[in-house]
PDB file of C-alpha atoms in Angstrom:
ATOM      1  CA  UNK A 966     163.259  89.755  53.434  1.00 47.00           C
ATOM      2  CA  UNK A 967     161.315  89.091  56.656  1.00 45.00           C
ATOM      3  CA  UNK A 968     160.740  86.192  58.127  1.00 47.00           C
ATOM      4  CA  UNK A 969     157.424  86.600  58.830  1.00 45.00           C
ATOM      5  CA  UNK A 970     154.186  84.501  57.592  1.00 45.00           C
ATOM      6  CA  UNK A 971     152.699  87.774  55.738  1.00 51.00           C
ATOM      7  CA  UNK A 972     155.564  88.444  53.698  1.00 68.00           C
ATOM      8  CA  UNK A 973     155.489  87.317  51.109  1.00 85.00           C
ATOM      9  CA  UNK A 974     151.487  86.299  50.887  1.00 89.00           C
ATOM     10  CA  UNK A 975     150.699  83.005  48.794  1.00 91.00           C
ATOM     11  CA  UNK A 976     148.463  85.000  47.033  1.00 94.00           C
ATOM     12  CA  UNK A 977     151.266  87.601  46.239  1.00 92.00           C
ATOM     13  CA  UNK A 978     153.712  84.974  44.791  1.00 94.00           C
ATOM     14  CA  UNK A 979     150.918  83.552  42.827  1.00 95.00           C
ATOM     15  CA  UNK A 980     150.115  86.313  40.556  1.00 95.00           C
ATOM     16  CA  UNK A 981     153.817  87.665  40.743  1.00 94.00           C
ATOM     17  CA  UNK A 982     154.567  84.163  39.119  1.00 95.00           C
ATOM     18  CA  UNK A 983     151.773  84.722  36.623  1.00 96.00           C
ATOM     19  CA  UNK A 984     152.930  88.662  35.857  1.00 95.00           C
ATOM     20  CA  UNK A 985     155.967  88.170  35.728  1.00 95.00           C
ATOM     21  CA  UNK A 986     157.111  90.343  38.688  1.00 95.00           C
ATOM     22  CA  UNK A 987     158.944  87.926  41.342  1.00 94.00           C
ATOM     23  CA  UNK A 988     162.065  89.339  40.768  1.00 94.00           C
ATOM     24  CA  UNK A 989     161.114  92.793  41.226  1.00 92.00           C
ATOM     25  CA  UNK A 990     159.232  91.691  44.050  1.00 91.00           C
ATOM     26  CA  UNK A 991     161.912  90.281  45.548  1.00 93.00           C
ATOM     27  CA  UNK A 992     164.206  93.415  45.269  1.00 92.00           C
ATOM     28  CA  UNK A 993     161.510  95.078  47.423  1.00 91.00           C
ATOM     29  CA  UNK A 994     161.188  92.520  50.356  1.00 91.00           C
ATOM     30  CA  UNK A 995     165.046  92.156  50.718  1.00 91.00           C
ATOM     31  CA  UNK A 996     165.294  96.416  50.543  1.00 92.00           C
ATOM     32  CA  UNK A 997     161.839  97.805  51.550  1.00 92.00           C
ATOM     33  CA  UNK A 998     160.120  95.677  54.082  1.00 94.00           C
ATOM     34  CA  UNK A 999     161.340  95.612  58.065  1.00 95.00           C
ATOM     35  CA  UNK A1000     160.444  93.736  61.149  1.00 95.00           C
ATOM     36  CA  UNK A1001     160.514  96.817  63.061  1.00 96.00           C
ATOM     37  CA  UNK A1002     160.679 100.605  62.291  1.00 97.00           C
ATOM     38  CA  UNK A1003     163.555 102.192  61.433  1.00 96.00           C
ATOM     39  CA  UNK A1004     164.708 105.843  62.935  1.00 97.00           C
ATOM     40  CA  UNK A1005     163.408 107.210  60.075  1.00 96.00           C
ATOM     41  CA  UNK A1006     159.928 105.696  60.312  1.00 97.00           C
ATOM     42  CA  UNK A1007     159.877 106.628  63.757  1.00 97.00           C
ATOM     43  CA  UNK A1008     160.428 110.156  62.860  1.00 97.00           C
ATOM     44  CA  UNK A1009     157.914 109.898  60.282  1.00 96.00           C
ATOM     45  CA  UNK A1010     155.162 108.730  62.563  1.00 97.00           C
ATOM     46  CA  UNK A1011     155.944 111.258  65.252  1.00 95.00           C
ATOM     47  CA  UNK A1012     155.269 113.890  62.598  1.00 95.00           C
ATOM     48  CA  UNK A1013     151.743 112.726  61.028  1.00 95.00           C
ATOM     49  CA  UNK A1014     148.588 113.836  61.697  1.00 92.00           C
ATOM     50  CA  UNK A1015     146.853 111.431  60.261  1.00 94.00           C
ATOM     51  CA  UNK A1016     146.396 107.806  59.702  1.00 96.00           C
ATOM     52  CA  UNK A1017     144.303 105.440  57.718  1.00 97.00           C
ATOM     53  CA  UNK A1018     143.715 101.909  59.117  1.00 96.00           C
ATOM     54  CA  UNK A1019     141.933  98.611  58.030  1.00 97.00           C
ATOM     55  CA  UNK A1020     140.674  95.792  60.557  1.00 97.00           C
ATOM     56  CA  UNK A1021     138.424  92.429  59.926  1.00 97.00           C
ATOM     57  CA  UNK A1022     135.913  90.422  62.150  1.00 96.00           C
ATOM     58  CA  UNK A1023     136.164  86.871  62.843  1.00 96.00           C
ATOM     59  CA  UNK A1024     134.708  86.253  59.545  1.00 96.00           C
ATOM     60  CA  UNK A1025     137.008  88.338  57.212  1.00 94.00           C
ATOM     61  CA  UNK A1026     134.366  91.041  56.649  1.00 96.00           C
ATOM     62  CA  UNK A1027     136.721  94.920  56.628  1.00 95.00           C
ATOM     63  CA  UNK A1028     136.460  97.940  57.391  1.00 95.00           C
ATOM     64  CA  UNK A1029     138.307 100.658  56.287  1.00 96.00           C
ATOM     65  CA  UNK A1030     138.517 103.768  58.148  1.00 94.00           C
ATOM     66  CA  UNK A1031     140.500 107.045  59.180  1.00 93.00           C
ATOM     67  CA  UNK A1032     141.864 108.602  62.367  1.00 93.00           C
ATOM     68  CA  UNK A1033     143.212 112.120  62.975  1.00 90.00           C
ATOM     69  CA  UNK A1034     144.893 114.287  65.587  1.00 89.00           C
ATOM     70  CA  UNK A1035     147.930 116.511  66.716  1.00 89.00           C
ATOM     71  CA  UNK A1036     150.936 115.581  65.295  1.00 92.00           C
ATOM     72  CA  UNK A1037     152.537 112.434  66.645  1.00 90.00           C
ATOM     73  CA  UNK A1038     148.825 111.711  68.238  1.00 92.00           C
ATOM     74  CA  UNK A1039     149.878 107.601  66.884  1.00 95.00           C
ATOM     75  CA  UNK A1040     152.529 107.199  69.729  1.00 95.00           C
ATOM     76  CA  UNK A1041     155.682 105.104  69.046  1.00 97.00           C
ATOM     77  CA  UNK A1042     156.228 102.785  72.421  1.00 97.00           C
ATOM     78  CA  UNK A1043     159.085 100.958  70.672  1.00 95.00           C
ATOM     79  CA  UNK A1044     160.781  99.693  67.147  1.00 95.00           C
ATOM     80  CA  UNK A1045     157.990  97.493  66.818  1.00 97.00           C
ATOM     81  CA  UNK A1046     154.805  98.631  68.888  1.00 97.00           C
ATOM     82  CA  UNK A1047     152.761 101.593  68.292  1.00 96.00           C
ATOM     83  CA  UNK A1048     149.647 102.811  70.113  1.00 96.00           C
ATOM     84  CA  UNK A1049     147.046 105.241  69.122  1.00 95.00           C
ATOM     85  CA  UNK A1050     144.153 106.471  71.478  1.00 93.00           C
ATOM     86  CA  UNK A1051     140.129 105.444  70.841  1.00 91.00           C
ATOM     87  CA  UNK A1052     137.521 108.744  71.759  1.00 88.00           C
ATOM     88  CA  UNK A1053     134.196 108.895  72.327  1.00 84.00           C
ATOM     89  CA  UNK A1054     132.501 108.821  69.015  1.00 80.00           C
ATOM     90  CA  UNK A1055     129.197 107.427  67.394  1.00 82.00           C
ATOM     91  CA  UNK A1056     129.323 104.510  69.745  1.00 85.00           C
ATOM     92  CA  UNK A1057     129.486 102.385  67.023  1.00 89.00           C
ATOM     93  CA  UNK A1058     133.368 101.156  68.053  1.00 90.00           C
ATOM     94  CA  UNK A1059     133.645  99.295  64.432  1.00 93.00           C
ATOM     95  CA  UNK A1060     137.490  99.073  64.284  1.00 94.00           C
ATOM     96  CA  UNK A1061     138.135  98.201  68.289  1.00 94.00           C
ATOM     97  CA  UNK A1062     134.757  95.804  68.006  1.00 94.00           C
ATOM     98  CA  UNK A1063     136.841  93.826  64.806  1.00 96.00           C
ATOM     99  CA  UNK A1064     139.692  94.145  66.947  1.00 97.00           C
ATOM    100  CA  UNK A1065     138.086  92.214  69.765  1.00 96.00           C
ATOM    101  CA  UNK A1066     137.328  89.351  67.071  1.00 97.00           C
ATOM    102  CA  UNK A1067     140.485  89.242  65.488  1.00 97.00           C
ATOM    103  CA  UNK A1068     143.377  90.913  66.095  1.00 97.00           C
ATOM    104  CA  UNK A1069     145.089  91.345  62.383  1.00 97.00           C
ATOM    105  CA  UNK A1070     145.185  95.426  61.713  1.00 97.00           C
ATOM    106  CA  UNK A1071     146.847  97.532  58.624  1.00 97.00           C
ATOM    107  CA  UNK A1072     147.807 101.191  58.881  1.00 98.00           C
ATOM    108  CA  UNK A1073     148.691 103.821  55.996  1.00 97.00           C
ATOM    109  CA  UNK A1074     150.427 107.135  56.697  1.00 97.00           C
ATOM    110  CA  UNK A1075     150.726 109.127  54.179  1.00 94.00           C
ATOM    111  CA  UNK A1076     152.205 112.553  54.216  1.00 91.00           C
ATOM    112  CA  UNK A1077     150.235 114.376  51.107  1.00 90.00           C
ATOM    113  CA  UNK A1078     152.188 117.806  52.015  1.00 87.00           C
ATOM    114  CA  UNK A1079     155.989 117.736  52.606  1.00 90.00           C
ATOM    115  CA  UNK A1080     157.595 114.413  51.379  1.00 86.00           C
ATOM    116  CA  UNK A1081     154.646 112.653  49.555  1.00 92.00           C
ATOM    117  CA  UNK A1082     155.371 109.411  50.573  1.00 92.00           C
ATOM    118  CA  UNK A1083     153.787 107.122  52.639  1.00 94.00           C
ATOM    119  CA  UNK A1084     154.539 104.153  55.407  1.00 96.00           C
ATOM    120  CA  UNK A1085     152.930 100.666  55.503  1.00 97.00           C
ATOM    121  CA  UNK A1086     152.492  99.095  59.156  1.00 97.00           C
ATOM    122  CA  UNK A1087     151.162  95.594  59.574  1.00 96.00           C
ATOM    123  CA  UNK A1088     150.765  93.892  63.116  1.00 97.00           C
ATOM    124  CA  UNK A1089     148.468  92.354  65.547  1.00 97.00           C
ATOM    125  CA  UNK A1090     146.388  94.958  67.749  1.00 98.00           C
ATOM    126  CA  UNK A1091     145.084  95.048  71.395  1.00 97.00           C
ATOM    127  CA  UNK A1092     142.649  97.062  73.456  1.00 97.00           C
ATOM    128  CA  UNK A1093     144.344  98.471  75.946  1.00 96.00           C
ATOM    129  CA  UNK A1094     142.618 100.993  78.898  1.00 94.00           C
ATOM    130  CA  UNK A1095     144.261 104.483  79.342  1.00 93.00           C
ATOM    131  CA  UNK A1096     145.582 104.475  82.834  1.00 92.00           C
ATOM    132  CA  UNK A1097     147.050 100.536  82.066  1.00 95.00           C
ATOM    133  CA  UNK A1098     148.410 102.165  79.302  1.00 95.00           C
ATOM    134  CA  UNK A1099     149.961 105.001  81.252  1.00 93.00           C
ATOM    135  CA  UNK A1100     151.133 103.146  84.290  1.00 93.00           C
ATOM    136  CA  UNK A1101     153.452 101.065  81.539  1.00 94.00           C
ATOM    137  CA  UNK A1102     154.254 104.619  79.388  1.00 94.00           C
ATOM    138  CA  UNK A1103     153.765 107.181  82.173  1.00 92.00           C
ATOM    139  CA  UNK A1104     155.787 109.573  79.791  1.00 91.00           C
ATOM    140  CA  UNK A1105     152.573 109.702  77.001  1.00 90.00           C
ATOM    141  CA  UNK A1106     151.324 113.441  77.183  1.00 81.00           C
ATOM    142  CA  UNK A1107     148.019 112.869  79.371  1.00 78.00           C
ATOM    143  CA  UNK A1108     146.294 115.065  76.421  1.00 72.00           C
ATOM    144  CA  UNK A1109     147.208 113.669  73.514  1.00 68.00           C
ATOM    145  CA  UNK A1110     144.056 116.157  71.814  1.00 72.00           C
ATOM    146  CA  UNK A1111     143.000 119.100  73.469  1.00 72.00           C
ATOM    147  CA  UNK A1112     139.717 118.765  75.360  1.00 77.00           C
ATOM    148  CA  UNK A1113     139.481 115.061  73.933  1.00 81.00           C
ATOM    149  CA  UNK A1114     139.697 112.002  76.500  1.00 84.00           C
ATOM    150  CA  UNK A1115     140.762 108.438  75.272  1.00 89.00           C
ATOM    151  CA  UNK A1116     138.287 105.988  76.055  1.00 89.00           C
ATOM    152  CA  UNK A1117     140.678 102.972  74.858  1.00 93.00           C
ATOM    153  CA  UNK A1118     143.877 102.633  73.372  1.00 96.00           C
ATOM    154  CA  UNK A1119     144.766 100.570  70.605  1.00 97.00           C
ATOM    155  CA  UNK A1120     148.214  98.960  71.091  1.00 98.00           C
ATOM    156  CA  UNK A1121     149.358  97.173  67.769  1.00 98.00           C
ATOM    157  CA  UNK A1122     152.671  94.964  67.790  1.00 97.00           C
ATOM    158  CA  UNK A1123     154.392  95.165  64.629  1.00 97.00           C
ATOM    159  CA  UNK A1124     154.648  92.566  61.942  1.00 96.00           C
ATOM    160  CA  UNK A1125     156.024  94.522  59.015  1.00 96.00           C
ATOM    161  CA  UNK A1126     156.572  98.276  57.552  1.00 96.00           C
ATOM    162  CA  UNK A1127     157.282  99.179  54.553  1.00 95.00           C
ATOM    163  CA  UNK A1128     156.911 101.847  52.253  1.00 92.00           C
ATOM    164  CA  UNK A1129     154.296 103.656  49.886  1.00 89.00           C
ATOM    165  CA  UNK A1130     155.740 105.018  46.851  1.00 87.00           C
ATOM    166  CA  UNK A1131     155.148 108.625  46.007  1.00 83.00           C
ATOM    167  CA  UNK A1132     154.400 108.286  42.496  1.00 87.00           C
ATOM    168  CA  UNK A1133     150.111 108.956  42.525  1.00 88.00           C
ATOM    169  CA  UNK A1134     150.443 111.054  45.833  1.00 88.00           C
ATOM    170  CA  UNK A1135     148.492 114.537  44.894  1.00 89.00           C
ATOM    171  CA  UNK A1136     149.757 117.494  47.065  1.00 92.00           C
ATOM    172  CA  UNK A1137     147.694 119.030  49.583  1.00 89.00           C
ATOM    173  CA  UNK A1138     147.875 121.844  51.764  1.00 90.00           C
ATOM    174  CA  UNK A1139     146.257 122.074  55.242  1.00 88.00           C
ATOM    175  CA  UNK A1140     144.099 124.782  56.197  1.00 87.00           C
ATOM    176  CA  UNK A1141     141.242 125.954  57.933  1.00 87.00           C
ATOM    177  CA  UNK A1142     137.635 125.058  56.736  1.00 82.00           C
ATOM    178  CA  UNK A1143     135.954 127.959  54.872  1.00 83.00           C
ATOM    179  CA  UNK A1144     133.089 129.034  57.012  1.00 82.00           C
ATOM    180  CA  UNK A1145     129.584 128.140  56.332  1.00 74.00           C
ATOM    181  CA  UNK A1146     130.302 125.171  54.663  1.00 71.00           C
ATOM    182  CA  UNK A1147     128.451 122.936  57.031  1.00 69.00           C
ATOM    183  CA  UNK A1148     125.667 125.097  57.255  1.00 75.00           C
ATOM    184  CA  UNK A1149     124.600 124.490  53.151  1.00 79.00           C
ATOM    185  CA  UNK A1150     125.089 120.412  53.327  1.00 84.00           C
ATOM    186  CA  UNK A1151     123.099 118.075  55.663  1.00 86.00           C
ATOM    187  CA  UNK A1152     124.145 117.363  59.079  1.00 86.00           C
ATOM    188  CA  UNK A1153     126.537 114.786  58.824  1.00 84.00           C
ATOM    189  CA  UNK A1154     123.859 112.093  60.151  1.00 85.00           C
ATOM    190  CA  UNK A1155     121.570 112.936  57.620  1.00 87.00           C
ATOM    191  CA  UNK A1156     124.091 113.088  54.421  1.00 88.00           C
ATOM    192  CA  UNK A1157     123.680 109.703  52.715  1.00 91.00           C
ATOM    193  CA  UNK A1158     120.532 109.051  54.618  1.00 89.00           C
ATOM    194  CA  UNK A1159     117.615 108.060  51.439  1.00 85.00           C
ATOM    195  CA  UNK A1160     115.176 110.629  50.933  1.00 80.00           C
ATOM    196  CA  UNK A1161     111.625 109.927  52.258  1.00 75.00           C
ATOM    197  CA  UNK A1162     109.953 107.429  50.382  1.00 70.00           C
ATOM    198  CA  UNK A1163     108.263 108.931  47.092  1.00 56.00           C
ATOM    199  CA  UNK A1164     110.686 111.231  46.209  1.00 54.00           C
ATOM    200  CA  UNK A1165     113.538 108.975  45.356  1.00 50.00           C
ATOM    201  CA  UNK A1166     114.364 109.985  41.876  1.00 50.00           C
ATOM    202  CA  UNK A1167     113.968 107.372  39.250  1.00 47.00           C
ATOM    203  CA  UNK A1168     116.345 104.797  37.661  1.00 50.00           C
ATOM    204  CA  UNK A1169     118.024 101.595  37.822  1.00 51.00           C
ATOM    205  CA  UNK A1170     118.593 100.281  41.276  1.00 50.00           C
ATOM    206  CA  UNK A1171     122.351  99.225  41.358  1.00 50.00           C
ATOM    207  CA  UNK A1172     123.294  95.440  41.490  1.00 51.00           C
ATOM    208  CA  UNK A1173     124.873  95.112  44.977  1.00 48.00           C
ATOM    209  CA  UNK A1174     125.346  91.454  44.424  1.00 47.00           C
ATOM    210  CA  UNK A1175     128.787  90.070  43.535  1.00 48.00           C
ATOM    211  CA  UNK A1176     127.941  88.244  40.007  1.00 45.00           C
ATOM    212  CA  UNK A1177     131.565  87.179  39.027  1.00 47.00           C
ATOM    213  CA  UNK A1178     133.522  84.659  39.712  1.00 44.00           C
ATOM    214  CA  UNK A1179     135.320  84.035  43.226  1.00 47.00           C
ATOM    215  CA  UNK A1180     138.751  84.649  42.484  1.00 40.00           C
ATOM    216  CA  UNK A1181     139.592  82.930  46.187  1.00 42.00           C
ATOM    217  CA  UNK A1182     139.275  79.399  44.577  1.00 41.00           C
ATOM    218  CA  UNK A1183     142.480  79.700  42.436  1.00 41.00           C
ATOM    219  CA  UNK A1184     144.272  79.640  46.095  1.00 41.00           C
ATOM    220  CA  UNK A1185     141.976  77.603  47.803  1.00 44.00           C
ATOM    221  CA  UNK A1186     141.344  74.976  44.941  1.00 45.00           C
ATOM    222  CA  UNK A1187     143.368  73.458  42.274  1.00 48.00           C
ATOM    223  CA  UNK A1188     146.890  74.577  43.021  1.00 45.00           C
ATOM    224  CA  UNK A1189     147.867  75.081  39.024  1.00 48.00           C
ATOM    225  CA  UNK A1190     144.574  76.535  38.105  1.00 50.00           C
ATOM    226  CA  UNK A1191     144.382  79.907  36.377  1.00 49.00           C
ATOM    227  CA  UNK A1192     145.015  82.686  39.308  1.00 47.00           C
ATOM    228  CA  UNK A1193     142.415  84.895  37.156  1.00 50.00           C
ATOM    229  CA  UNK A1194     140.314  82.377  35.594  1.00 47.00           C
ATOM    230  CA  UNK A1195     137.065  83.350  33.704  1.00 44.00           C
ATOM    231  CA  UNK A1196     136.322  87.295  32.843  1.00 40.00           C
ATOM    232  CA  UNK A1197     139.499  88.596  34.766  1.00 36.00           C
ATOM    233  CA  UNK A1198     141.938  86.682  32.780  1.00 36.00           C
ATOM    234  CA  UNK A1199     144.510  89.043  31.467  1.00 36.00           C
TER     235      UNK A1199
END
C-alpha cells in the first residue's frame, strides 16, 4: 500500500467496513496502487489519445471534463509528474481556474480500442507557462497538435495510479466523422440552449434540489453512526 493520505480514504474504509470488502480492498492497495508510474503506465500514457480529468474549487464544487490530442499529447516528465498542454478554447478556463483554487486533480485514461483497460492518476496540479515549461523539458515536441498553440500547461505531481478494470469497457473503433453531421444538429453553442420562451413544451419541471439526506454527516458526525443512514440504507 502507499503511504499516502488518499489511500486509503476514511470514507473508503468506512463503507468497506460496513460491506464487507476490507480485505479485498486491501489486496488491491498492496498490488494495484503506486506512488509513481510504472514502465508500463508510462507506455500506456505515451500511447493515449485521450484523457478524462476531474478538478474542484476552493469550495469542493467539480467539474468533470475531457481532453484530446495526438497520441502521447499528456507528456510523461518523470515516474511521478505528468504535464498536458491548455489551448485556446471558450475562454471559460474551468479546470485551470479550479486549479488556481485548489490544486487536488484526478485523471482517467482509458483505452476503449486495443487493451480495454484503463489507468487512474491522482496528484496535485500546477499552471505552468509554455516556454517555462520548455526551458526545464526543451525535448517536448514544440507542436504537440498540429496548428494548435498551448496557452498553459498543466503540470500535475503524482500522488497515486492505479488501475481501471476492464470489465464494463465497451469497444470502440476510431474513425472519421460521417460528413454532414454537424450541418443537421445546432451549432454546438446553441445545442442545450432553451428554446425561446413560449415554445417550451409542457411538463413537470425537474427537482434540481438535493431532497435527501447528506450522507457527509456519517464522516463528519457521530463516528459509529450508520455510513448510509435514512433512505440509502442497504
Amino acid at each position: 500500500m502507499t503511504g499516502h493520505d488518499t489511500t486509503p480514504s476514511r470514507g473508503e474504509r468506512m463503507l468497506q467496513t460496513h460491506l464487507g470488502t476490507s480485505e479485498r480492498a486491501d489486496a488491491f492497495y498492496d498490488r494495484q496502487v503506486h506512488p509513481h508510474l510504472t514502465a508500463a503506465m508510462r507506455d500506456f500514457i505515451h500511447r493515449q489519445s485521450m484523457v478524462f480529468l476531474s478538478t474542484a474549487d476552493a469550495r469542493g464544487h467539480c467539474d468533470a471534463t475531457f481532453r484530446a490530442g495526438p497520441p502521447g499529447f499528456v507528456t510523461v516528465l518523470g515516474d511521478r509528474t505528468l504535464a498536458y498542454p491548455e489551448y485556446r478554447g471558450n475562454g471559460v478556463l474551468a479546470s485551470a481556474g479550479n486549479i488556481a483554487e485548489n490544486p487536488h486533480i484526478g485523471l482517467l485514461f482509458m483505452d476503449f480500442t486495443h487493451d480495454h483497460i484503463g489507468l487512474h492518476v491522482n496528484g496535485s496540479a500546477q499552471l505552468v507557462g509554455d516556454q517555462e515549461l520548455r526551458g526545464a523539458h526543451p525535448w517536448i515536441p514544440a507542436d504537440t497538435a498540429p496548428g494548435r498553440y498551448p496557452v498553459l500547461w498543466t503540470v500535475i505531481t503524482l500522488h497515486e495510479a492505479y488501475v481501471h478494470c476492464s470489465k464494463h469497457i465497451p469497444h470502440l473503433e476510431p474513425a472519421p466523422r460521417p460528413p454532414g453531421v454537424a450541418r443537421s444538429r445546432p451549432k454546438d453553442a446553441d445545442y442545450f440552449i432553451e428554446p425561446a420562451s413560449g415554445s417550451v413544451a409542457s411538463g413537470p419541471t425537474p427537482d434540481l434540489v438535493h431532497s435527501g439526506p447528506d450522507v457527509s454527516h456519517a464522516a463528519s458526525g457521530d463516528a459509529h453512526a450508520h455510513p448510509l443512514a435514512g433512505p440509502y440504507d442497504l
